[in-house]
Amino acid sequence: MSKMPSMPLPEWVELRESAIHGSGLFAAKPIPRGTRILEYVGERINKTEGYRRAMRQLRRAAKGREGAVYIFEISRRWDLDGNVPWNPARLINHSCQPNCETRIDRGRVWIYSKRRIVPGEELSYDYGYEVDFYQDHPCRCGAPNCVGFIVRRDQWPKLRRLLARSASPTPQACR
Ligand SMILES: [Zn+2]
């Protein structure tokens, strides 16, 4: 079934169809909490180029094509574009209740488990998107606490205000 035959995968994970979106990475065996599962690799680019590519990826998302933005800030000078075929970590989906997280260590990005993960569980992390473009990134993670859009956790209160405002016929109503 693999569409990416030459992509090396670490022993922890396998590629499968995802209920969230497209393909995903799944635990191939029990993964202890705090495991460095795989590196998020890509092309190192400067900030100007990183900004340009992030905007291009956002525009594609706005047109309903490919929904993700793959640019990571790895330092004050450099960004990382993970949208390359040799980066299996780009297939990890976002979740509002993720079991993994990214950590940046000396310019390299790693996917770590936040808790113990059982075999067959899909890996996920918080994509950390700003709330500004939330409408272009609907979330289908299925978590009980899903906010409906891919937005970084610390901006959920702002997202909830925006959603309440757009749903309310009388946005200025007092409470
Ligand atoms: Zn969600």
Coordinates of C-alpha atoms and ligand atoms in Angstrom, one line a residue:
M1 CA 0.0 0.0 0.0
S2 CA 3.0 2.3 0.5
K3 CA 3.1 5.3 -1.8
M4 CA 6.6 6.1 -0.5
P5 CA 8.7 3.0 -0.9
S6 CA 12.1 4.6 -0.4
M7 CA 11.3 6.4 2.8
P8 CA 13.1 4.9 5.8
L9 CA 11.1 4.6 8.9
P10 CA 12.4 4.1 12.5
E11 CA 11.5 0.8 14.2
W12 CA 8.9 2.6 16.4
V13 CA 6.4 3.5 13.6
E14 CA 4.6 2.3 10.5
L15 CA 2.7 4.1 7.8
R16 CA -1.0 3.5 7.5
E17 CA -4.2 5.2 6.3
S18 CA -5.4 7.6 8.9
A19 CA -8.9 8.4 9.9
I20 CA -7.8 12.0 10.6
H21 CA -6.3 12.8 7.2
G22 CA -4.6 10.9 4.4
S23 CA -1.8 8.7 5.7
G24 CA -0.4 8.8 9.2
L25 CA 2.3 7.3 11.3
F26 CA 1.2 4.7 13.8
A27 CA 3.0 3.0 16.7
A28 CA 4.5 -0.3 15.5
K29 CA 5.2 -1.4 19.1
P30 CA 4.8 0.1 22.6
I31 CA 6.5 3.5 22.8
P32 CA 7.5 4.6 26.3
R33 CA 6.9 8.2 27.4
G34 CA 9.7 10.6 26.5
T35 CA 11.0 8.5 23.6
R36 CA 12.7 10.4 20.8
I37 CA 10.8 8.7 18.0
L38 CA 12.2 10.3 14.9
E39 CA 13.6 13.4 13.5
Y40 CA 11.6 15.9 11.6
V41 CA 14.0 16.5 8.7
G42 CA 13.8 18.9 5.8
E43 CA 15.5 21.6 3.9
R44 CA 17.2 24.4 6.0
I45 CA 16.2 27.8 4.6
N46 CA 16.7 31.4 5.8
K47 CA 13.9 33.4 7.3
T48 CA 13.0 35.3 4.1
E49 CA 12.6 32.0 2.2
G50 CA 10.8 30.4 5.2
Y51 CA 8.3 33.3 5.3
R52 CA 7.7 33.1 1.5
R53 CA 7.1 29.3 1.6
A54 CA 4.9 29.5 4.7
M55 CA 2.7 32.1 2.9
R56 CA 2.6 29.9 -0.2
Q57 CA 1.6 26.9 1.8
L58 CA -1.1 29.0 3.6
R59 CA -2.5 30.1 0.2
R60 CA -2.7 26.5 -0.9
A61 CA -4.6 25.6 2.3
A62 CA -7.0 28.5 1.7
K63 CA -7.8 27.1 -1.7
G64 CA -8.6 23.8 0.0
R65 CA -5.7 22.0 -1.6
E66 CA -3.0 20.7 0.6
G67 CA -3.9 21.8 4.2
A68 CA -0.6 21.8 6.0
V69 CA 2.2 24.2 6.7
Y70 CA 5.6 22.5 7.1
I71 CA 7.8 25.4 8.1
F72 CA 9.5 25.1 11.5
E73 CA 11.4 27.9 13.2
I74 CA 14.6 26.3 14.3
S75 CA 16.6 29.4 15.3
R76 CA 16.6 33.1 14.9
R77 CA 18.3 32.7 11.5
W78 CA 16.9 29.5 10.1
D79 CA 13.7 27.8 9.3
L80 CA 13.2 24.2 8.3
D81 CA 10.8 23.2 5.4
G82 CA 9.7 19.6 6.1
N83 CA 7.7 19.3 2.9
V84 CA 10.2 16.9 1.4
P85 CA 9.7 13.3 0.4
W86 CA 12.5 12.1 2.7
N87 CA 10.7 13.4 5.8
P88 CA 8.2 10.7 7.1
A89 CA 7.5 12.9 10.1
R90 CA 5.5 15.2 7.8
L91 CA 2.8 12.5 7.7
I92 CA 2.1 12.8 11.5
N93 CA -1.3 14.5 11.9
H94 CA -2.3 17.2 14.2
S95 CA -4.4 16.5 17.3
C96 CA -6.1 18.7 19.9
Q97 CA -5.1 16.0 22.4
P98 CA -1.7 14.9 21.0
N99 CA 0.4 12.0 22.2
C100 CA 3.6 13.5 20.9
E101 CA 5.4 16.8 20.9
T102 CA 8.2 18.5 18.9
R103 CA 11.4 19.6 20.5
I104 CA 14.1 21.7 18.9
D105 CA 17.6 20.8 19.9
R106 CA 20.5 22.7 18.4
G107 CA 18.8 23.4 15.1
R108 CA 17.2 19.9 14.8
V109 CA 13.6 19.1 15.3
W110 CA 12.6 15.8 17.0
I111 CA 9.3 14.1 17.6
Y112 CA 9.0 12.9 21.2
S113 CA 6.3 10.9 22.9
K114 CA 4.4 12.8 25.6
R115 CA 3.1 9.7 27.2
R116 CA 3.1 5.9 26.7
I117 CA 1.7 5.0 23.3
V118 CA 0.3 1.5 22.6
P119 CA 0.8 -0.4 19.3
G120 CA -1.6 0.7 16.6
E121 CA -2.2 4.2 18.0
E122 CA -1.8 7.0 15.6
L123 CA 1.0 9.5 16.4
S124 CA 0.0 13.2 16.6
Y125 CA 1.4 16.5 17.8
D126 CA 0.2 20.1 18.1
Y127 CA 1.0 21.8 14.8
G128 CA 1.1 25.1 16.7
Y129 CA -0.6 27.2 14.1
E130 CA -1.5 30.8 14.9
V131 CA -5.3 31.5 15.2
D132 CA -5.3 34.0 12.4
F133 CA -5.9 31.5 9.6
Y134 CA -8.0 29.1 11.5
Q135 CA -10.7 28.8 8.9
D136 CA -8.3 27.3 6.4
H137 CA -7.3 24.5 8.8
P138 CA -10.4 22.5 10.0
C139 CA -9.5 19.8 12.5
R140 CA -10.9 16.3 12.3
C141 CA -8.8 14.7 15.0
G142 CA -11.7 13.2 16.8
A143 CA -10.4 14.0 20.3
P144 CA -13.2 14.7 22.9
N145 CA -11.8 18.2 23.4
C146 CA -11.3 19.0 19.7
V147 CA -11.9 22.7 19.0
G148 CA -12.7 22.1 15.4
F149 CA -9.6 23.9 14.0
I150 CA -5.9 23.4 14.0
V151 CA -4.8 26.1 16.4
R152 CA -2.1 26.1 18.9
R153 CA -3.3 25.4 22.4
D154 CA -2.5 28.7 24.0
Q155 CA -4.7 30.5 21.5
W156 CA -7.8 28.4 22.1
P157 CA -9.4 31.1 24.2
K158 CA -9.0 33.6 21.4
L159 CA -10.4 31.0 18.9
R160 CA -13.4 30.4 21.1
R161 CA -14.2 34.1 21.2
L162 CA -13.9 34.3 17.4
L163 CA -16.2 31.3 17.0
A164 CA -18.7 32.6 19.5
R165 CA -18.8 36.0 17.7
S166 CA -19.3 34.4 14.3
A167 CA -22.0 32.2 15.6
S168 CA -23.9 34.9 17.4
P169 CA -26.6 37.0 15.6
T170 CA -26.0 39.8 18.1
P171 CA -22.3 40.0 18.6
Q172 CA -22.4 43.0 20.8
A173 CA -25.0 41.5 23.3
C174 CA -24.2 42.1 26.9
R175 CA -24.0 39.1 29.3
Ligands
ZN1 ZN -9.0 18.6 16.8

